[in-house]
């Protein structure tokens, strides 16, 4: 082997070292930026599913639909965690503020399904403590291992929640809310919410892996029967809820409840939201740091490879 | 020289591969498929006989979106070069296909705070709970 070859190989090694540095240093910087090495990490055992901003946004969006459709919407998330989940004080967008004690919501402008005629005109302000007999009393009190296949069975009169649903609110690791606010279930304000629909999300939590391993959706209403297989109708499945952006998918499932009720013919359509001017500087994010990291790596590799060949070629020519 | 050719060629080839993936990852635009599948009712606007949930599901099954938002006003699908909005219209739905900037401005009341924000930094519903960071 000639001395020219040795030198070109040394140069090649140095180029490789530089390329490796170029490759891994942005990744390390990215990990540091994301707080990978921070000591104060989020405690996933007690962190609320929705933070203040997220829960405030959900309440605001459901409130607009509830006013338009005359149906209150809520959510119950059984995150299957046994620790005390931190309480959230919602942060509402703009000037919005929920009105949990407001007058009853307007009647929907169009309803594909007729309103029950047996409904009393003067609804009592307090809900009776004994449950109506329209719902089966043998509802399971423990979570089934396999999802039961239910069919939609219209309930003739508005009623309260099933015992399981009502008991859910007292469980640990359960978060709930509605268009009336966080920690308010629609049936707790019957004077405001004669009709309600609630999406229930049941997660299975692995305390070892500190993440959800499975999830299941269910929709219960007090006026039109339960909605079977909401995950199929909303195209949001358990794997979406436990995967990347699972929180966003759960928010989609809750936010899509008014659309689901409309598509099932149980509520009128949601009118168009008023056009909103885009605030200055509010834009879609660009390609993101990841794109530029990969772009830098790619260019570094190409330049390094070409430089290696060029240096070797020059040295070989000089040696000759 | 031979080693340099092999080593340098491998490095450059790997770089070119990463460059291609970075530039062209992110899925294809559904605009062509939507225009062939649904009747046109206006510029970049189409009609579907199905409701928004079902229509969005059909589009997402054909062209997987990078992200999606469902709220009471409709379903919004985000692609690298388009934002597809599917909103209720009578018994069916109205589909719009916009450029990302135009779609974000048109549906800002639904998408603001989810996909964008001041300086392009979003987004809410990206974590806080145990589903984050996987």
CSV table of C-alpha atoms in Angstrom, one decimal:
chain,number,residue,atom,x,y,z
A,1,UNK,CA,0.0,0.0,0.0
A,2,UNK,CA,1.4,3.4,-1.0
A,3,UNK,CA,1.8,6.3,1.4
A,4,UNK,CA,-0.7,8.2,-0.8
A,5,UNK,CA,-3.3,5.6,0.0
A,6,UNK,CA,-2.5,5.7,3.7
A,7,UNK,CA,-3.0,9.5,3.8
A,8,UNK,CA,-6.2,9.3,1.8
A,9,UNK,CA,-7.5,6.7,4.2
A,10,UNK,CA,-6.6,8.9,7.2
A,11,UNK,CA,-8.5,11.8,5.6
A,12,UNK,CA,-11.4,9.5,5.0
A,13,UNK,CA,-11.4,8.5,8.6
A,14,UNK,CA,-11.4,12.2,9.7
A,15,UNK,CA,-14.3,12.9,7.3
A,16,UNK,CA,-16.2,10.0,8.8
A,17,UNK,CA,-15.6,11.3,12.3
A,18,UNK,CA,-16.8,14.8,11.2
A,19,UNK,CA,-19.9,13.3,9.5
A,20,UNK,CA,-20.7,11.2,12.6
A,21,UNK,CA,-20.4,14.4,14.8
A,22,UNK,CA,-22.7,16.2,12.3
A,23,UNK,CA,-25.1,13.3,12.5
A,24,UNK,CA,-25.4,12.8,16.2
A,25,UNK,CA,-24.9,16.2,17.7
A,26,UNK,CA,-28.3,17.6,16.4
A,27,UNK,CA,-30.0,14.5,17.8
A,28,UNK,CA,-28.4,15.1,21.2
A,29,UNK,CA,-29.3,18.7,21.0
A,30,UNK,CA,-32.9,17.7,20.1
A,31,UNK,CA,-33.1,15.3,23.1
A,32,UNK,CA,-31.8,18.0,25.4
A,33,UNK,CA,-34.3,20.5,24.0
A,34,UNK,CA,-37.2,18.1,24.5
A,35,UNK,CA,-36.2,17.7,28.2
A,36,UNK,CA,-35.0,14.1,27.8
A,37,UNK,CA,-32.4,14.6,30.5
A,38,UNK,CA,-34.5,16.9,32.7
A,39,UNK,CA,-34.8,15.8,36.4
A,40,UNK,CA,-38.3,17.3,36.7
A,41,UNK,CA,-40.2,14.9,34.5
A,42,UNK,CA,-43.9,14.7,34.2
A,43,UNK,CA,-45.4,12.2,36.6
A,44,UNK,CA,-47.6,10.2,34.2
A,45,UNK,CA,-49.3,8.5,37.1
A,46,UNK,CA,-51.0,11.7,38.2
A,47,UNK,CA,-50.9,14.0,35.2
A,48,UNK,CA,-54.3,15.0,34.0
A,49,UNK,CA,-55.3,13.8,30.5
A,50,UNK,CA,-56.3,17.3,29.4
A,51,UNK,CA,-54.5,20.4,30.7
A,52,UNK,CA,-56.1,23.7,31.4
A,53,UNK,CA,-55.9,25.0,27.8
A,54,UNK,CA,-57.2,21.7,26.3
A,55,UNK,CA,-60.1,21.3,28.7
A,56,UNK,CA,-61.1,24.9,28.2
A,57,UNK,CA,-61.1,24.5,24.5
A,58,UNK,CA,-63.2,21.4,24.7
A,59,UNK,CA,-65.8,23.1,26.9
A,60,UNK,CA,-66.0,26.1,24.6
A,61,UNK,CA,-66.4,23.9,21.4
A,62,UNK,CA,-69.0,21.7,23.0
A,63,UNK,CA,-70.9,24.6,24.4
A,64,UNK,CA,-71.4,26.1,20.9
A,65,UNK,CA,-72.8,22.7,19.7
A,66,UNK,CA,-74.9,22.3,22.7
A,67,UNK,CA,-76.6,25.7,22.2
A,68,UNK,CA,-77.2,24.9,18.6
A,69,UNK,CA,-78.5,21.3,19.0
A,70,UNK,CA,-80.2,21.6,22.4
A,71,UNK,CA,-78.2,18.6,23.7
A,72,UNK,CA,-75.6,18.8,26.4
A,73,UNK,CA,-72.3,17.0,25.7
A,74,UNK,CA,-69.9,15.6,28.1
A,75,UNK,CA,-66.9,13.3,28.6
A,76,UNK,CA,-65.8,10.8,31.2
A,77,UNK,CA,-62.3,9.5,31.0
A,78,UNK,CA,-61.4,6.5,33.1
A,79,UNK,CA,-57.7,6.5,32.9
A,80,UNK,CA,-57.4,3.4,35.1
A,81,UNK,CA,-54.8,5.1,37.3
A,82,UNK,CA,-55.1,4.7,41.0
A,83,UNK,CA,-53.2,7.8,42.1
A,84,UNK,CA,-54.8,11.1,42.6
A,85,UNK,CA,-55.0,12.8,39.2
A,86,UNK,CA,-54.2,16.5,39.5
A,87,UNK,CA,-57.2,18.8,39.3
A,88,UNK,CA,-57.4,21.1,36.4
A,89,UNK,CA,-58.5,24.7,36.3
A,90,UNK,CA,-59.5,25.2,32.7
A,91,UNK,CA,-58.3,28.2,30.7
A,92,UNK,CA,-61.0,29.2,28.3
A,93,UNK,CA,-60.3,30.7,24.9
A,94,UNK,CA,-61.1,34.4,24.3
A,95,UNK,CA,-64.0,35.8,26.3
A,96,UNK,CA,-65.8,32.5,26.6
A,97,UNK,CA,-67.0,31.4,30.0
A,98,UNK,CA,-69.2,28.4,30.7
A,99,UNK,CA,-72.6,28.9,32.2
A,100,UNK,CA,-73.4,25.8,34.3
A,101,UNK,CA,-76.5,27.4,35.8
A,102,UNK,CA,-77.9,29.1,32.7
A,103,UNK,CA,-81.5,28.7,31.5
A,104,UNK,CA,-82.4,25.6,29.5
A,105,UNK,CA,-80.8,25.3,26.1
A,106,UNK,CA,-83.0,26.0,23.1
A,107,UNK,CA,-84.9,23.3,21.3
A,108,UNK,CA,-83.0,22.1,18.2
A,109,UNK,CA,-84.1,23.7,15.0
A,110,UNK,CA,-84.3,20.3,13.2
A,111,UNK,CA,-84.4,16.8,14.7
A,112,UNK,CA,-84.6,13.8,12.5
A,113,UNK,CA,-86.0,11.7,15.4
A,114,UNK,CA,-89.2,12.8,17.0
A,115,UNK,CA,-89.1,14.2,20.6
A,116,UNK,CA,-90.7,11.8,23.0
A,117,UNK,CA,-94.3,12.9,23.7
A,118,UNK,CA,-94.3,11.5,27.2
A,119,UNK,CA,-91.8,14.0,28.4
A,120,UNK,CA,-93.2,16.2,31.1
A,121,UNK,CA,-93.5,19.9,30.2
A,122,UNK,CA,-92.5,21.1,33.7
A,123,UNK,CA,-89.4,19.2,34.4
A,124,UNK,CA,-88.5,19.0,38.1
A,125,UNK,CA,-85.4,20.9,39.1
A,126,UNK,CA,-84.0,18.0,41.0
A,127,UNK,CA,-83.6,14.5,39.7
A,128,UNK,CA,-85.3,11.8,41.6
A,129,UNK,CA,-83.0,9.6,43.5
A,130,UNK,CA,-84.5,6.4,42.3
A,131,UNK,CA,-83.7,5.5,38.8
A,132,UNK,CA,-86.3,5.0,36.1
A,133,UNK,CA,-86.9,1.4,35.1
A,134,UNK,CA,-86.3,2.1,31.4
A,135,UNK,CA,-82.7,1.0,31.7
A,136,UNK,CA,-81.6,-2.5,32.5
A,137,UNK,CA,-80.8,-2.8,36.2
A,138,UNK,CA,-78.4,-5.7,35.6
A,139,UNK,CA,-75.7,-3.5,34.0
A,140,UNK,CA,-72.3,-5.0,34.9
A,141,UNK,CA,-70.5,-3.3,37.7
A,142,UNK,CA,-67.1,-4.5,36.7
A,143,UNK,CA,-65.4,-3.8,33.4
A,144,UNK,CA,-65.9,-6.6,31.0
A,145,UNK,CA,-62.8,-8.1,29.5
A,146,UNK,CA,-64.3,-8.2,26.0
A,147,UNK,CA,-66.4,-5.4,24.6
A,148,UNK,CA,-70.1,-6.3,24.6
A,149,UNK,CA,-71.8,-6.0,21.3
A,150,UNK,CA,-74.8,-3.8,22.0
A,151,UNK,CA,-77.5,-2.5,19.7
A,152,UNK,CA,-79.0,0.9,19.8
A,153,UNK,CA,-82.2,0.8,21.7
A,154,UNK,CA,-84.1,4.0,21.8
A,155,UNK,CA,-85.1,5.1,25.3
A,156,UNK,CA,-88.6,6.5,25.3
A,157,UNK,CA,-88.1,9.2,28.0
A,158,UNK,CA,-85.2,11.2,29.1
A,159,UNK,CA,-83.5,9.6,32.0
A,160,UNK,CA,-80.5,9.8,34.3
A,161,UNK,CA,-77.2,8.0,33.8
A,162,UNK,CA,-76.8,4.3,34.2
A,163,UNK,CA,-75.6,3.3,37.6
A,164,UNK,CA,-72.2,2.4,36.2
A,165,UNK,CA,-71.8,5.8,34.5
A,166,UNK,CA,-72.9,7.7,37.6
A,167,UNK,CA,-70.5,5.6,39.8
A,168,UNK,CA,-67.7,6.3,37.4
A,169,UNK,CA,-67.5,9.9,38.7
A,170,UNK,CA,-66.5,8.7,42.1
A,171,UNK,CA,-63.7,6.4,40.9
A,172,UNK,CA,-60.0,7.3,41.2
A,173,UNK,CA,-58.3,8.3,38.0
A,174,UNK,CA,-61.5,9.5,36.5
A,175,UNK,CA,-61.7,12.9,34.8
A,176,UNK,CA,-65.0,14.3,33.5
A,177,UNK,CA,-66.5,17.5,32.2
A,178,UNK,CA,-69.1,18.8,29.8
A,179,UNK,CA,-70.1,21.9,27.9
A,180,UNK,CA,-71.0,23.3,31.4
A,181,UNK,CA,-67.4,23.1,32.6
A,182,UNK,CA,-64.8,20.7,33.9
A,183,UNK,CA,-65.9,18.4,36.8
A,184,UNK,CA,-69.6,18.9,35.9
A,185,UNK,CA,-71.5,16.0,34.3
A,186,UNK,CA,-74.5,17.0,32.2
A,187,UNK,CA,-77.0,15.0,34.4
A,188,UNK,CA,-75.8,17.0,37.4
A,189,UNK,CA,-77.7,20.0,35.9
A,190,UNK,CA,-80.9,18.5,34.7
A,191,UNK,CA,-82.6,21.9,34.6
A,192,UNK,CA,-80.0,23.0,32.0
A,193,UNK,CA,-79.5,19.7,30.3
A,194,UNK,CA,-82.8,17.8,29.8
A,195,UNK,CA,-81.0,15.9,27.0
A,196,UNK,CA,-77.4,14.9,27.1
A,197,UNK,CA,-74.9,12.6,25.4
A,198,UNK,CA,-71.7,11.5,27.1
A,199,UNK,CA,-68.6,9.9,25.6
A,200,UNK,CA,-66.9,7.5,27.9
A,201,UNK,CA,-63.3,6.5,27.3
A,202,UNK,CA,-62.0,3.6,29.3
A,203,UNK,CA,-58.2,3.0,29.3
A,204,UNK,CA,-56.1,0.3,30.6
A,205,UNK,CA,-53.0,1.7,32.4
A,206,UNK,CA,-49.7,-0.2,32.7
A,207,UNK,CA,-48.0,1.2,35.9
A,208,UNK,CA,-44.8,-0.6,34.8
A,209,UNK,CA,-44.6,1.0,31.4
A,210,UNK,CA,-46.4,4.1,32.6
A,211,UNK,CA,-48.6,4.3,29.6
A,212,UNK,CA,-52.0,3.2,28.3
A,213,UNK,CA,-52.0,-0.2,26.7
A,214,UNK,CA,-55.6,-0.2,25.4
A,215,UNK,CA,-58.7,2.0,25.2
A,216,UNK,CA,-62.3,1.7,24.5
A,217,UNK,CA,-65.0,4.2,23.6
A,218,UNK,CA,-68.6,4.2,24.5
A,219,UNK,CA,-71.4,6.8,24.1
A,220,UNK,CA,-74.4,7.0,26.4
A,221,UNK,CA,-77.3,9.3,26.0
A,222,UNK,CA,-80.5,9.9,28.0
A,223,UNK,CA,-82.8,10.4,25.1
A,224,UNK,CA,-81.9,8.2,22.1
A,225,UNK,CA,-80.3,5.1,23.5
A,226,UNK,CA,-76.6,4.3,23.4
A,227,UNK,CA,-74.6,4.6,20.2
A,228,UNK,CA,-73.1,1.2,19.4
A,229,UNK,CA,-69.5,1.1,18.2
A,230,UNK,CA,-68.7,4.9,18.2
A,231,UNK,CA,-65.1,4.1,17.3
A,232,UNK,CA,-66.2,2.8,13.9
A,233,UNK,CA,-68.5,5.7,13.2
A,234,UNK,CA,-65.8,8.2,14.2
A,235,UNK,CA,-62.9,6.3,12.7
A,236,UNK,CA,-61.1,6.6,16.0
A,237,UNK,CA,-59.9,3.3,17.4
A,238,UNK,CA,-58.3,2.1,20.6
A,239,UNK,CA,-54.9,2.0,18.9
A,240,UNK,CA,-55.3,5.6,17.9
A,241,UNK,CA,-56.1,6.6,21.5
A,242,UNK,CA,-53.0,4.9,22.9
A,243,UNK,CA,-50.7,5.7,20.0
A,244,UNK,CA,-48.9,8.9,19.0
A,245,UNK,CA,-51.1,11.9,19.6
A,246,UNK,CA,-53.5,9.8,21.5
A,247,UNK,CA,-54.7,12.8,23.6
A,248,UNK,CA,-55.5,14.6,20.3
A,249,UNK,CA,-57.5,11.6,19.1
A,250,UNK,CA,-59.4,11.5,22.4
A,251,UNK,CA,-60.2,15.2,22.0
A,252,UNK,CA,-61.4,14.4,18.5
A,253,UNK,CA,-63.7,11.7,19.8
A,254,UNK,CA,-65.2,14.1,22.3
A,255,UNK,CA,-65.4,17.0,19.9
A,256,UNK,CA,-67.0,14.8,17.2
A,257,UNK,CA,-69.8,13.8,19.5
A,258,UNK,CA,-72.2,16.5,18.2
A,259,UNK,CA,-71.4,15.3,14.6
A,260,UNK,CA,-72.0,11.7,15.6
A,261,UNK,CA,-75.4,12.6,17.1
A,262,UNK,CA,-76.4,14.5,14.0
A,263,UNK,CA,-75.3,11.7,11.7
A,264,UNK,CA,-77.3,9.2,13.8
A,265,UNK,CA,-80.3,11.4,13.5
A,266,UNK,CA,-80.5,12.1,17.2
A,267,UNK,CA,-79.8,15.8,17.0
A,268,UNK,CA,-80.0,18.6,14.4
A,269,UNK,CA,-77.0,19.7,12.4
A,270,UNK,CA,-74.3,21.8,13.9
A,271,UNK,CA,-74.4,25.2,12.1
A,272,UNK,CA,-71.2,26.6,10.6
A,273,UNK,CA,-68.9,28.3,13.1
A,274,UNK,CA,-68.6,32.1,12.4
A,275,UNK,CA,-65.6,33.0,10.4
A,276,UNK,CA,-62.7,34.0,12.6
A,277,UNK,CA,-60.0,36.4,11.5
A,278,UNK,CA,-56.5,34.8,11.9
A,279,UNK,CA,-54.5,36.8,14.4
A,280,UNK,CA,-51.3,38.3,13.1
A,281,UNK,CA,-48.4,35.9,13.4
A,282,UNK,CA,-50.7,32.9,13.8
A,283,UNK,CA,-49.5,30.5,11.1
A,284,UNK,CA,-49.1,26.8,10.4
A,285,UNK,CA,-45.7,25.5,11.6
A,286,UNK,CA,-43.1,25.0,8.9
A,287,UNK,CA,-41.5,21.7,8.2
A,288,UNK,CA,-40.2,21.5,11.8
A,289,UNK,CA,-36.7,21.0,13.3
A,290,UNK,CA,-36.8,17.3,12.4
A,291,UNK,CA,-36.8,18.1,8.7
A,292,UNK,CA,-33.8,20.4,9.0
A,293,UNK,CA,-31.9,18.0,11.2
A,294,UNK,CA,-32.3,15.3,8.5
A,295,UNK,CA,-31.5,17.8,5.8
A,296,UNK,CA,-28.3,18.7,7.5
A,297,UNK,CA,-27.3,15.0,8.0
A,298,UNK,CA,-28.1,14.2,4.4
A,299,UNK,CA,-26.0,17.1,3.0
A,300,UNK,CA,-23.2,16.4,5.5
A,301,UNK,CA,-23.1,12.8,4.3
A,302,UNK,CA,-23.1,13.7,0.6
A,303,UNK,CA,-20.4,16.4,1.0
A,304,UNK,CA,-18.3,14.1,3.2
A,305,UNK,CA,-18.5,11.2,0.7
A,306,UNK,CA,-17.7,13.4,-2.3
A,307,UNK,CA,-14.8,15.1,-0.4
A,308,UNK,CA,-13.4,11.7,0.6
A,309,UNK,CA,-13.3,10.6,-3.0
A,310,UNK,CA,-12.0,13.9,-4.2
A,311,UNK,CA,-9.1,14.0,-1.7
A,312,UNK,CA,-8.2,10.4,-2.5
A,313,UNK,CA,-8.2,11.2,-6.2
A,314,UNK,CA,-6.0,14.2,-5.8
A,315,UNK,CA,-3.5,12.3,-3.6
A,316,UNK,CA,-3.4,9.4,-6.0
A,317,UNK,CA,-2.7,11.7,-8.9
A,318,UNK,CA,0.1,13.4,-6.9
A,319,UNK,CA,1.5,10.1,-5.9
A,320,UNK,CA,1.6,9.0,-9.6
B,1,UNK,CA,-8.3,5.0,-4.1
B,2,UNK,CA,-10.5,2.0,-4.2
B,3,UNK,CA,-11.4,2.2,-0.5
B,4,UNK,CA,-12.1,5.9,-0.8
B,5,UNK,CA,-14.4,5.2,-3.8
B,6,UNK,CA,-16.3,2.6,-1.8
B,7,UNK,CA,-16.4,4.5,1.5
B,8,UNK,CA,-17.2,7.9,-0.1
B,9,UNK,CA,-19.7,6.4,-2.4
B,10,UNK,CA,-21.5,4.7,0.5
B,11,UNK,CA,-21.6,7.9,2.5
B,12,UNK,CA,-22.9,10.0,-0.4
B,13,UNK,CA,-25.4,7.3,-1.3
B,14,UNK,CA,-26.7,7.2,2.3
B,15,UNK,CA,-27.0,11.0,2.3
B,16,UNK,CA,-28.9,11.0,-0.9
B,17,UNK,CA,-31.3,8.4,0.4
B,18,UNK,CA,-32.0,10.4,3.6
B,19,UNK,CA,-32.4,13.6,1.5
B,20,UNK,CA,-35.1,11.9,-0.7
B,21,UNK,CA,-37.0,10.5,2.3
B,22,UNK,CA,-36.9,14.0,4.0
B,23,UNK,CA,-38.1,15.7,0.9
B,24,UNK,CA,-40.9,13.3,-0.2
B,25,UNK,CA,-42.2,11.8,3.1
B,26,UNK,CA,-45.6,12.8,4.2
B,27,UNK,CA,-48.1,11.2,1.9
B,28,UNK,CA,-49.7,12.2,-1.3
B,29,UNK,CA,-52.4,14.9,-1.8
B,30,UNK,CA,-55.9,13.6,-2.0
B,31,UNK,CA,-57.0,16.3,-4.4
B,32,UNK,CA,-57.1,14.2,-7.5
B,33,UNK,CA,-59.0,11.4,-5.9
B,34,UNK,CA,-61.5,13.7,-4.4
B,35,UNK,CA,-62.1,15.5,-7.7
B,36,UNK,CA,-62.7,12.1,-9.4
B,37,UNK,CA,-64.9,10.7,-6.6
B,38,UNK,CA,-67.2,13.5,-5.6
B,39,UNK,CA,-69.2,15.9,-7.7
B,40,UNK,CA,-67.8,19.4,-7.9
B,41,UNK,CA,-70.0,22.2,-6.7
B,42,UNK,CA,-67.5,25.1,-6.9
B,43,UNK,CA,-63.9,25.9,-7.0
B,44,UNK,CA,-62.1,23.3,-4.9
B,45,UNK,CA,-65.4,22.4,-3.4
B,46,UNK,CA,-67.2,19.0,-3.6
B,47,UNK,CA,-70.3,17.4,-2.3
B,48,UNK,CA,-70.8,14.0,-0.6
B,49,UNK,CA,-74.1,12.3,0.1
B,50,UNK,CA,-72.6,10.8,3.3
B,51,UNK,CA,-72.2,12.8,6.5
B,52,UNK,CA,-68.8,14.3,7.5
B,53,UNK,CA,-67.6,11.4,9.6
B,54,UNK,CA,-68.2,8.8,6.9
B,55,UNK,CA,-66.9,11.1,4.1
B,56,UNK,CA,-63.7,11.9,6.1
B,57,UNK,CA,-63.2,8.3,6.9
B,58,UNK,CA,-63.4,7.4,3.1
B,59,UNK,CA,-60.9,10.1,2.2
B,60,UNK,CA,-58.5,9.2,5.1
B,61,UNK,CA,-58.7,5.5,4.1
B,62,UNK,CA,-57.7,6.3,0.6
B,63,UNK,CA,-55.0,9.0,1.5
B,64,UNK,CA,-53.7,8.8,5.0
B,65,UNK,CA,-53.5,12.3,6.4
B,66,UNK,CA,-50.5,13.6,8.4
B,67,UNK,CA,-53.0,14.8,11.1
B,68,UNK,CA,-56.7,15.3,11.6
B,69,UNK,CA,-59.0,17.3,13.8
B,70,UNK,CA,-62.6,16.5,14.5
B,71,UNK,CA,-64.8,19.1,16.2
B,72,UNK,CA,-68.5,19.9,16.3
B,73,UNK,CA,-68.2,21.8,13.0
B,74,UNK,CA,-66.6,19.1,10.9
B,75,UNK,CA,-63.6,16.9,10.2
B,76,UNK,CA,-60.3,18.4,8.9
B,77,UNK,CA,-57.5,16.4,7.3
B,78,UNK,CA,-54.1,17.8,7.0
B,79,UNK,CA,-51.7,16.8,4.2
B,80,UNK,CA,-48.3,18.1,3.2
B,81,UNK,CA,-49.7,20.2,0.4
B,82,UNK,CA,-53.4,20.5,1.3
B,83,UNK,CA,-56.0,20.9,4.1
B,84,UNK,CA,-59.3,19.0,3.4
B,85,UNK,CA,-62.3,20.2,5.3
B,86,UNK,CA,-65.4,18.1,5.5
B,87,UNK,CA,-68.4,19.9,7.0
B,88,UNK,CA,-72.0,19.1,7.3
B,89,UNK,CA,-74.3,20.3,4.5
B,90,UNK,CA,-77.9,19.2,4.7
B,91,UNK,CA,-78.0,15.4,4.8
B,92,UNK,CA,-74.5,15.1,3.4
B,93,UNK,CA,-71.4,17.1,3.6
B,94,UNK,CA,-69.3,19.7,1.8
B,95,UNK,CA,-65.7,18.9,1.0
B,96,UNK,CA,-63.1,21.7,0.4
B,97,UNK,CA,-59.6,21.2,-0.6
B,98,UNK,CA,-57.3,24.2,0.2
B,99,UNK,CA,-53.6,24.9,0.3
B,100,UNK,CA,-52.3,24.6,3.9
B,101,UNK,CA,-52.2,28.4,4.4
B,102,UNK,CA,-55.6,29.0,2.9
B,103,UNK,CA,-57.3,26.1,4.7
B,104,UNK,CA,-55.8,27.2,8.0
B,105,UNK,CA,-57.2,30.7,7.5
B,106,UNK,CA,-60.6,29.4,6.3
B,107,UNK,CA,-61.1,27.0,9.3
B,108,UNK,CA,-59.2,29.0,11.9
B,109,UNK,CA,-62.0,28.8,14.3
B,110,UNK,CA,-61.6,25.0,14.4
B,111,UNK,CA,-57.9,24.6,13.7
B,112,UNK,CA,-56.5,27.6,15.6
B,113,UNK,CA,-54.6,26.2,18.5
B,114,UNK,CA,-54.5,22.7,17.1
B,115,UNK,CA,-52.2,23.0,14.1
B,116,UNK,CA,-50.9,26.5,14.3
B,117,UNK,CA,-50.3,29.4,16.6
B,118,UNK,CA,-48.2,32.5,17.1
B,119,UNK,CA,-45.1,32.1,15.1
B,120,UNK,CA,-46.3,28.7,13.8
B,121,UNK,CA,-45.7,27.1,17.1
B,122,UNK,CA,-48.6,24.8,18.1
B,123,UNK,CA,-50.3,22.9,19.5
B,124,UNK,CA,-52.7,22.0,22.2
B,125,UNK,CA,-53.8,18.4,22.6
B,126,UNK,CA,-50.2,17.2,22.2
B,127,UNK,CA,-49.7,15.9,25.6
B,128,UNK,CA,-49.7,16.5,29.3
B,129,UNK,CA,-51.3,13.2,30.0
B,130,UNK,CA,-49.9,9.7,29.9
B,131,UNK,CA,-50.5,9.4,26.2
B,132,UNK,CA,-47.8,11.9,25.5
B,133,UNK,CA,-44.3,11.1,24.2
B,134,UNK,CA,-44.8,7.7,22.7
